[in-house]
Short mmCIF file of C-alpha atoms in Angstrom, two decimals:
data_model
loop_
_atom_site.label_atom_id
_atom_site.label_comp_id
_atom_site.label_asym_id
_atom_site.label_seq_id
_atom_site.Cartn_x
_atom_site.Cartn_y
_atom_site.Cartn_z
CA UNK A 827 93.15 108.04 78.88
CA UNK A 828 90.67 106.73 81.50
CA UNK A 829 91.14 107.55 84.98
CA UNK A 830 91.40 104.55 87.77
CA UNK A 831 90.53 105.20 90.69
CA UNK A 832 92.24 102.33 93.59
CA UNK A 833 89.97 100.25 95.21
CA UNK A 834 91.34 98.13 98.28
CA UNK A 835 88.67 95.98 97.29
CA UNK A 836 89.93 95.61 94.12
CA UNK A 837 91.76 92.43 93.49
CA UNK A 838 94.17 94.53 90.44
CA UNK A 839 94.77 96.69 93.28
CA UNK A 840 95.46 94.38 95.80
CA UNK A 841 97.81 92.21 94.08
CA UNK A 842 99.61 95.36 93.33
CA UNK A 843 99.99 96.39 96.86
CA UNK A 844 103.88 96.83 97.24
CA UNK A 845 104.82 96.05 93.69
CA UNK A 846 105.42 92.42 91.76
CA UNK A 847 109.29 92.49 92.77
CA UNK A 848 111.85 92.17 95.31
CA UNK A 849 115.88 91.14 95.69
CA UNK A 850 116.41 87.84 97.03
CA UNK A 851 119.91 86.21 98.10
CA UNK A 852 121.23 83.09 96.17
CA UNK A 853 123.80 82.28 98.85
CA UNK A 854 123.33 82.24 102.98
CA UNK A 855 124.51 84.70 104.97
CA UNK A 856 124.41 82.73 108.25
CA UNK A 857 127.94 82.96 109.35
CA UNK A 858 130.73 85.16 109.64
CA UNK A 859 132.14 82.84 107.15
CA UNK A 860 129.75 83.29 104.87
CA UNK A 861 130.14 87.14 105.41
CA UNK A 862 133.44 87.10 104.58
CA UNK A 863 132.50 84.75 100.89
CA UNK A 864 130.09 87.07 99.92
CA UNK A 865 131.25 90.41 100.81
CA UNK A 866 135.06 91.80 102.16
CA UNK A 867 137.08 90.44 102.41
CA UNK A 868 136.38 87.12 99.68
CA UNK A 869 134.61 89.77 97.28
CA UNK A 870 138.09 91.46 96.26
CA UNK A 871 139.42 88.81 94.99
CA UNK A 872 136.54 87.99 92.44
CA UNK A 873 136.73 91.83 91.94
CA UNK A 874 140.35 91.97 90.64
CA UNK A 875 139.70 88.62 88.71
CA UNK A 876 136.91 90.80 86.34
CA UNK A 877 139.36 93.52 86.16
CA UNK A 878 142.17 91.28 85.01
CA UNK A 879 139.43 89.40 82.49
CA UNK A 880 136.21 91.54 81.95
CA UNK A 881 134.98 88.00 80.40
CA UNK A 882 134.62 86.66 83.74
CA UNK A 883 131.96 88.71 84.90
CA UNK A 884 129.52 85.98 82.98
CA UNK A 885 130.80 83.62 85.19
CA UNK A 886 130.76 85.29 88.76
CA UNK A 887 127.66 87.90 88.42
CA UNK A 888 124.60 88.07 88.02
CA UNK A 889 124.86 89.43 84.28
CA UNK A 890 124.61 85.68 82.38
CA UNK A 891 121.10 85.46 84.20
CA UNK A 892 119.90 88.97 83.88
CA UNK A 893 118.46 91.37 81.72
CA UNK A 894 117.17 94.96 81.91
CA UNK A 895 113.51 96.45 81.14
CA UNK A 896 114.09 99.72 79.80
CA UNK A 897 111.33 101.97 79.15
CA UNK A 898 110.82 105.92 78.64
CA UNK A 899 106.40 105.64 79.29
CA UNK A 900 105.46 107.00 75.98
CA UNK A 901 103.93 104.25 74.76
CA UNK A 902 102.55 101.98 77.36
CA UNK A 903 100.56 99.00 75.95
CA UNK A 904 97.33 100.93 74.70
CA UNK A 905 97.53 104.24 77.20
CA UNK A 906 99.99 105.93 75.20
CA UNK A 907 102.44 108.22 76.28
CA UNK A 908 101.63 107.74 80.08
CA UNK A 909 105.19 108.57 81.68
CA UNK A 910 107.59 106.21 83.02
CA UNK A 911 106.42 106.17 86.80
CA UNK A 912 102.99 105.29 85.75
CA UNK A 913 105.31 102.59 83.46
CA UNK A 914 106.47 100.68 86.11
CA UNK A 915 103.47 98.49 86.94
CA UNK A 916 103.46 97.00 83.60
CA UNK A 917 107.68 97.09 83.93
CA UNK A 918 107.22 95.09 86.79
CA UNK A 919 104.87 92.86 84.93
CA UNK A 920 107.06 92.15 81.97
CA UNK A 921 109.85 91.61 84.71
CA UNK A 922 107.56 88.60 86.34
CA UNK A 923 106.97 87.31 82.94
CA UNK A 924 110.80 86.54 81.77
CA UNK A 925 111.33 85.00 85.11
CA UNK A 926 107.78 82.88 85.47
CA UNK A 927 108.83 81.48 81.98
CA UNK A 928 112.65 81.49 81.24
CA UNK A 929 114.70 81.65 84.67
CA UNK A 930 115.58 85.16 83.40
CA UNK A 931 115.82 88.02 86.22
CA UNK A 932 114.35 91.00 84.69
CA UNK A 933 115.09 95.65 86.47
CA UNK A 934 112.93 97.37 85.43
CA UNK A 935 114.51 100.71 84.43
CA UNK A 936 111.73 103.46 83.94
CA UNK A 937 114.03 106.65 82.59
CA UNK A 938 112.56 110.21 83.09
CA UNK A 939 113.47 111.71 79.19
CA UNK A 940 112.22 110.84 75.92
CA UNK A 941 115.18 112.09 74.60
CA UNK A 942 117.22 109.77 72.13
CA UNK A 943 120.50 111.05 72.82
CA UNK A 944 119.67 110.84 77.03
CA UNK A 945 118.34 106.64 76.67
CA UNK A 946 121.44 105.39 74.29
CA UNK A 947 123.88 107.15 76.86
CA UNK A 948 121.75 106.48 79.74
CA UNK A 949 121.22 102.92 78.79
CA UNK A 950 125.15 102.71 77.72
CA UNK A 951 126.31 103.78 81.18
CA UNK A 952 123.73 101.03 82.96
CA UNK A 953 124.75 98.12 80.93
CA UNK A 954 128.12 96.60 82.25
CA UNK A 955 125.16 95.29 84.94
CA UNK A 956 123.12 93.33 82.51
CA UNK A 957 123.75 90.29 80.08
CA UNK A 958 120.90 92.03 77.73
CA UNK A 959 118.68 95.04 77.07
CA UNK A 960 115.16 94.72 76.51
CA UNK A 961 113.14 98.18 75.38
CA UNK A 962 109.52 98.38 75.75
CA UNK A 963 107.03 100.94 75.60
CA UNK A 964 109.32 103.42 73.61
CA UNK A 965 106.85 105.32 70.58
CA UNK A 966 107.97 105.12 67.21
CA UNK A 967 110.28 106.63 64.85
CA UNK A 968 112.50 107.20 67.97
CA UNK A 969 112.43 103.38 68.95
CA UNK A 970 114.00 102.53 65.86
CA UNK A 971 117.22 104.81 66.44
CA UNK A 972 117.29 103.93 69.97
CA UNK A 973 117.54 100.28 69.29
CA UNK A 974 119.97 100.62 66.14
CA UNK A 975 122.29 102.54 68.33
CA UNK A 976 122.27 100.72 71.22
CA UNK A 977 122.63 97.31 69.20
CA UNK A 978 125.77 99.11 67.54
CA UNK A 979 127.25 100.44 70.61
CA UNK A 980 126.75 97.55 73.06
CA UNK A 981 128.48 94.23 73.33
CA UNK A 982 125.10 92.55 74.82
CA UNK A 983 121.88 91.72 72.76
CA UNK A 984 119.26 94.66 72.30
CA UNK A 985 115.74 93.81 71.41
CA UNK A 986 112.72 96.07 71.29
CA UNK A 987 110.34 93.63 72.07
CA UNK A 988 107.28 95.94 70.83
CA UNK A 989 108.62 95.27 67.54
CA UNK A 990 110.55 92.21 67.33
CA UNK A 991 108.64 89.78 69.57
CA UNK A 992 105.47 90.49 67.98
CA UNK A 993 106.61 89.84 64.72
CA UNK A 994 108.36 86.87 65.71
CA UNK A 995 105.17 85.43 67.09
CA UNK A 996 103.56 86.75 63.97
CA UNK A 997 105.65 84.44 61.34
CA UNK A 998 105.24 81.42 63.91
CA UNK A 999 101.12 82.38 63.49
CA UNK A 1000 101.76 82.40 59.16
CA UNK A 1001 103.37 79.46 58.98
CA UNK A 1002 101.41 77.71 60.69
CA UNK A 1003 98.07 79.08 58.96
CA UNK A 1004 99.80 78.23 55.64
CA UNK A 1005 100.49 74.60 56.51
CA UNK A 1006 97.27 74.41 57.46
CA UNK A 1007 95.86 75.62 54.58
CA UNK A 1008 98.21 73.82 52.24
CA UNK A 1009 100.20 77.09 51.26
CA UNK A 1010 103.63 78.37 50.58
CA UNK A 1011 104.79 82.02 52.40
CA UNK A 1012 106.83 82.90 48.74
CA UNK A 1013 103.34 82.83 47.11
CA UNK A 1014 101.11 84.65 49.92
CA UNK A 1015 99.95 88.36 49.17
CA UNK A 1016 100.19 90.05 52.35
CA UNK A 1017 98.62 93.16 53.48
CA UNK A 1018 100.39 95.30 56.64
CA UNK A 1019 97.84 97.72 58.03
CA UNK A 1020 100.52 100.18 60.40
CA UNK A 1021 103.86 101.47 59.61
CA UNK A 1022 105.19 102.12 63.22
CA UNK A 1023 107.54 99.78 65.58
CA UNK A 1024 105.29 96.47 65.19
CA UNK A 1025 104.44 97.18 61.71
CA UNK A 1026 108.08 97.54 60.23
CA UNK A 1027 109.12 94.71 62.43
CA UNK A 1028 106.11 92.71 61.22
CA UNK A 1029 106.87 93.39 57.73
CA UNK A 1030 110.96 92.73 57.72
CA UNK A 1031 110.28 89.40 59.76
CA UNK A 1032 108.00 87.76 57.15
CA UNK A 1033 110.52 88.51 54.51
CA UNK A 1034 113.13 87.06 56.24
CA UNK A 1035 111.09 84.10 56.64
CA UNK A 1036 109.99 83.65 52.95
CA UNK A 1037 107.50 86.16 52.15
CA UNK A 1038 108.09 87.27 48.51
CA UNK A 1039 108.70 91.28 49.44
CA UNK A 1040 107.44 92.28 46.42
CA UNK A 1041 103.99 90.79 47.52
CA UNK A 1042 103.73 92.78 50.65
CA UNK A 1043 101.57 96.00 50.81
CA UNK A 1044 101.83 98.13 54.09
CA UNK A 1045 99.55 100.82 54.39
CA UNK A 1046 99.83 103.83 57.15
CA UNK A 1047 97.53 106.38 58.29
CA UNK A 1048 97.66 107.55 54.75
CA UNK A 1049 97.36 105.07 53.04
CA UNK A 1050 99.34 102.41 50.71
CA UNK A 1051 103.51 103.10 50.92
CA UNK A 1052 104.74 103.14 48.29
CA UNK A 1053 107.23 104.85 45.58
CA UNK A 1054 104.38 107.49 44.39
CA UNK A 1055 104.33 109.19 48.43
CA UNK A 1056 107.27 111.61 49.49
CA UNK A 1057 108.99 109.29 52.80
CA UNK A 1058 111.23 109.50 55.01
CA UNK A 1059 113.45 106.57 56.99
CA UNK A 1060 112.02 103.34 57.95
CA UNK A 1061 108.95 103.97 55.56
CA UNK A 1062 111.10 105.26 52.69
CA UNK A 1063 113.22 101.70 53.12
CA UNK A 1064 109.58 99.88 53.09
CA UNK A 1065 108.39 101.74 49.58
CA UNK A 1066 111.67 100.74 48.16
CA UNK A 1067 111.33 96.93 49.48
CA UNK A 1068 107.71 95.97 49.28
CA UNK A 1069 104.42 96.96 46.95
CA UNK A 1070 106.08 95.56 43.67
CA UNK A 1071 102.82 96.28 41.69
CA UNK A 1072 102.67 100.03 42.65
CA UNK A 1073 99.15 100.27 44.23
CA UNK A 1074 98.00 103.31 45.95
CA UNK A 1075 95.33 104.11 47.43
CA UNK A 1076 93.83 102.80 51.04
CA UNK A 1077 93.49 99.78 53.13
CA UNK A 1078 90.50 98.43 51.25
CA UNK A 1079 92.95 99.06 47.89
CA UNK A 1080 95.66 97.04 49.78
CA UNK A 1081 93.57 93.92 50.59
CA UNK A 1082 92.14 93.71 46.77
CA UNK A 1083 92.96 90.19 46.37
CA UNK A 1084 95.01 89.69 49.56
CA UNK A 1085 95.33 86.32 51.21
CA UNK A 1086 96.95 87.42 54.43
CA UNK A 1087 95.78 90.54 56.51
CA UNK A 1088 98.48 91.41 59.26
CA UNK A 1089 96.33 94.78 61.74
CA UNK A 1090 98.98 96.19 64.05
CA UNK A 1091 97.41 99.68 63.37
CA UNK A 1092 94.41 100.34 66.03
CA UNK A 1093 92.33 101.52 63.54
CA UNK A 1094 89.16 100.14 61.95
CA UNK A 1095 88.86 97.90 59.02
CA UNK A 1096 85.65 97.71 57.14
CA UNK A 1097 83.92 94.34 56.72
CA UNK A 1098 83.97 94.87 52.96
CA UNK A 1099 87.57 95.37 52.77
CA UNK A 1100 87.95 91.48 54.29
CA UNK A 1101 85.58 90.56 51.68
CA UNK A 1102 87.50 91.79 48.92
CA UNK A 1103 90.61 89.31 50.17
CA UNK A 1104 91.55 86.26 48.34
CA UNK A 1105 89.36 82.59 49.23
CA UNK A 1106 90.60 81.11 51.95
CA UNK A 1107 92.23 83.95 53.91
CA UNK A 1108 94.11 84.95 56.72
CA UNK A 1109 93.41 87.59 59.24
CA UNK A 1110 95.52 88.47 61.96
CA UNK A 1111 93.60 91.34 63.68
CA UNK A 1112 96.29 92.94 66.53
CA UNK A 1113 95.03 95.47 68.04
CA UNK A 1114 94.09 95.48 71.85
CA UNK A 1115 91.58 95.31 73.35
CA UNK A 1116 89.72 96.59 70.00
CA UNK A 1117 90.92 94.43 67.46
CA UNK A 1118 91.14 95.97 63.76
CA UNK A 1119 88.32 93.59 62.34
CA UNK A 1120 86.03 91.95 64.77
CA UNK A 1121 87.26 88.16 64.72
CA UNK A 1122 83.56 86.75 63.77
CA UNK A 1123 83.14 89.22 61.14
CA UNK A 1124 86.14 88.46 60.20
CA UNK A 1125 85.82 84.60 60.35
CA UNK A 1126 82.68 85.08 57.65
CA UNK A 1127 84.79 85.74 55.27
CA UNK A 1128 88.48 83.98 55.74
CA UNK A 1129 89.59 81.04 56.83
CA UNK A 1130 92.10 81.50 59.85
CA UNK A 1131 91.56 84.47 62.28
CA UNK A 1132 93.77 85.36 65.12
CA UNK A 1133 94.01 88.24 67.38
CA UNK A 1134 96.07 89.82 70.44
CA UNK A 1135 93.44 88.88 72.76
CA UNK A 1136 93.20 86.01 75.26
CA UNK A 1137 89.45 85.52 74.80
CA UNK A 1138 89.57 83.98 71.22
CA UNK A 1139 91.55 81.55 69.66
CA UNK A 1140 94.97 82.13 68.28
CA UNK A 1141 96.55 84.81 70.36
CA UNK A 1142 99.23 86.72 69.33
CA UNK A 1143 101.18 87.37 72.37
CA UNK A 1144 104.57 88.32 72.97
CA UNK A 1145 105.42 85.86 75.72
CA UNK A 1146 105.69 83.31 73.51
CA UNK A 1147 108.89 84.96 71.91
CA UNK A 1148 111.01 87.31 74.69
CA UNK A 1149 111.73 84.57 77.46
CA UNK A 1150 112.55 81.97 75.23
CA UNK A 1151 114.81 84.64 73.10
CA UNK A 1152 116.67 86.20 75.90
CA UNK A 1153 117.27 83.02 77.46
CA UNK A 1154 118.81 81.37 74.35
CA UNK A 1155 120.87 84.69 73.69
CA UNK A 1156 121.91 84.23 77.06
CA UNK A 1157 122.59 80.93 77.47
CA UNK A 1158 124.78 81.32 74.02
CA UNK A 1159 126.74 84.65 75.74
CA UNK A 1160 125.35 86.31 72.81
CA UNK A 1161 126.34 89.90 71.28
CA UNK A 1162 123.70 90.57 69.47
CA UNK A 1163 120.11 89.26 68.33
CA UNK A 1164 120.26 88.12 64.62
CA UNK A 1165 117.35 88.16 62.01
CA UNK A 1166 118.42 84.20 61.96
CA UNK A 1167 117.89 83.57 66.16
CA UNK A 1168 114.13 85.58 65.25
CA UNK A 1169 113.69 83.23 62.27
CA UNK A 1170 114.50 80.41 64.44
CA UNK A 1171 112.29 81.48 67.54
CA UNK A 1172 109.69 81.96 65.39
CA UNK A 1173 110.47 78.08 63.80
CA UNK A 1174 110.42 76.86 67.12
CA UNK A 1175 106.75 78.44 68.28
CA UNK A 1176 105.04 77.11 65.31
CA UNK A 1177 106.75 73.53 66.41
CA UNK A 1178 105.27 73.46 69.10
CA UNK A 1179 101.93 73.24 67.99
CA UNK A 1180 103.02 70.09 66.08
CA UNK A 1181 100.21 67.17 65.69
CA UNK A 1182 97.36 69.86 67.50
CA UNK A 1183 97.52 72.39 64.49
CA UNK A 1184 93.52 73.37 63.48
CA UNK A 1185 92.09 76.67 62.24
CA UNK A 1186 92.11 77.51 66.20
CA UNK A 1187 94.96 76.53 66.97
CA UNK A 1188 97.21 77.88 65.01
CA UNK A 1189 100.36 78.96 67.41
CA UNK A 1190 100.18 77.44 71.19
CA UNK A 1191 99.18 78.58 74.58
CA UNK A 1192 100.98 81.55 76.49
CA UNK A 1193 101.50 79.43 79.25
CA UNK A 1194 102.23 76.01 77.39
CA UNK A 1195 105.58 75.24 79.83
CA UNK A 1196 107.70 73.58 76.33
CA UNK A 1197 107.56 76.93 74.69
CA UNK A 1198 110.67 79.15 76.35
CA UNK A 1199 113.13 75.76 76.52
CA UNK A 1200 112.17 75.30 72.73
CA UNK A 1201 113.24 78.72 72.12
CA UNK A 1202 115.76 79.20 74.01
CA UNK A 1203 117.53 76.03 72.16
CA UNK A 1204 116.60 77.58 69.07
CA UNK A 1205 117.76 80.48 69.51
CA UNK A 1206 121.13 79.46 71.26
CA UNK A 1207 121.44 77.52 68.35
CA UNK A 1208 121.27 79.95 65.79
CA UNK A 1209 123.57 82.80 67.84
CA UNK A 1210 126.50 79.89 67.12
CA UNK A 1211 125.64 79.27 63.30
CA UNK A 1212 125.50 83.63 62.88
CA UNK A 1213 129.01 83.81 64.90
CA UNK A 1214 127.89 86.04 67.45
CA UNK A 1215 127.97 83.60 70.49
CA UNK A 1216 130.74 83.77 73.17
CA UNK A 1217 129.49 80.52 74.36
#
């Protein structure tokens, strides 16, 4: 990890100067009237209302609006396993993000353990304050039983957004590339290159929106998974759901032939591996700031190329997805997050694009102001038809 040294000069620096966050009041406080509203003795009676009908703290908190941030710092964007004080900034950030786009209010909640047991009954005992949970930053395998316990356990929606939003943006990007291209996602070959949160997430997402599993290859550090490798957990679930031809062997193995290539590894993909896909390809290249295959070698040899960064076309960025997502699941008093509200986020990202869809253009801007509300709608939407809306 690279050391940064601040810089008052620095314009990072100085917009960071006291943190991206602070309370503010939605009601005056003027008056001794207004005292008396907000606080004792008017507060009591609100009070004893929520105890008589826990429903009605949706209506008379803070909780339909708000959602909380939770990180442990062991896997902060591409720093790693940084700690969660050193968290915070980017906390804060994500935070700024849900309520620049959605109208969501966003605590960030940086815990000091990285043990599983310590988050679910951590995050347990914090969330009678919040409509929803968002984790972020938490290293795989232990996001996955983090998230599946919490989601269990909790009557609010849980949503790793490491995982989930990417691939939600991710199936908005296919789509899109395969209307483009004049293709159907039941007859793409995909290639997966990583196995850990984004990866899994990545790979159940495209299923669930039409991907023929047994057409999907995901490869790990060690290669092709498969049923020929000794695996545990999420990985032993992917040999026994994807890789329907048995192939083994490595990444360059795994693209033999592939029309889509989906890099949410970090590592390095050789140019002649992207020459070995199918005419007419599709290369989403993920990692940041070093993307997996350099988008204009990769662009020599496919025919739609997008990456996580904002200085080429296509990007492949969360904030396309969690706003719009938490909002809808708010909006709908939601219990959970369904595979069918991620189906349906990811349906309503691609529509956006609409009548501007071109090999660059394949999923819209970050800060195109009709993405969240389309969402949000979406996603509302779908929490009624699954039967896990309260509203």
């Amino acid at each position: 990890m690279s050391s940064s040294v601040p810089d008052p000069a620095d314009p990072v620096f100085r917009l960071h100067v006291g943190g991206k966050l602070a309370v503010a009041s939605t009601v005056p406080l003027t008056s001794r009237e207004d005292l008396s509203l907000a606080y004792t003795p008017g507060v009591a009676r609100v009070c004893e209302a929520i105890a008589a009908d826990p429903a009605l703290a949706d209506d008379y908190t803070w909780v339909s609006h708000t959602v909380a941030v939770v990180t442990d710092g062991s896997a902060v964007l591409g720093l790693g396993n940084i700690g969660p004080r050193a968290a915070l900034p980017v906390m804060e950030g994500k935070a700024v993000l849900f309520k620049q786009f959605a109208g969501v209010d966003a605590v960030p909640i940086c815990l000091d353990t990285q043990d599983v047991d310590e988050i679910v009954a951590t995050v347990k005992a914090l969330a009678p304050s919040f409509g929803g949970i968002n984790l972020e930053d938490i290293s795989a395998p232990r996001c996955f039983e983090v998230e599946r316990r919490l989601d269990d356990e909790l009557p609010i929606p849980v949503f790793h957004d490491d995982q989930h939003g990417t691939a939600i943006v991710v199936l908005a990007a296919l789509r899109n590339a395969a209307t483009l291209l004049d293709r159907k996602l039941g007859d793409l070959r995909v290639a997966v290159s990583g196995a850990g949160a984004a990866g899994v997430a990545v790979t159940k997402m495209l299923i669930a929106g039409g991907v023929n599993p047994g057409q999907v290859v995901v490869c790990d550090s060690k290669g092709i998974i498969g049923r020929h490798r000794e695996l545990t957990g999420t990985k032993a679930e992917l040999a026994e759901l994807t890789n329907a031809e048995g192939r083994q062997g490595d990444v360059t193995e795994a693209l033999r032939g592939a029309d889509v290539l989906v890099g949410v590894s970090g590592g390095r993909i050789p140019e002649e591996a992207v020459a070995g896909m199918a005419p007419g390809g599709i290369v989403f290249a993920l990692a940041n700031p070093t993307p997996e295959v350099h988008p204009e070698v990769a662009a020599r040899h496919v025919a739609v190329v997008a990456t996580g960064r904002s200085d080429y076309p296509n990007q492949i960025n969360n904030v396309l997805a969690f706003p719009g997502v938490f909002r809808g699941a708010l909006d709908a008093r939601a219990t959970r997050i369904t595979d069918g509200m991620k189906v349906a986020a990811a349906d309503a990202i691609a529509g956006v694009v609409d009548g501007a869809l071109s090999a660059d253009a394949i999923v819209p801007s970050p800060l195109d102001p009709r993405v969240a509300p389309a969402v949000a709608e979406a996603v509302a939407e779908a929490a009624r038809r699954d039967g896990v809306a309260r509203a």
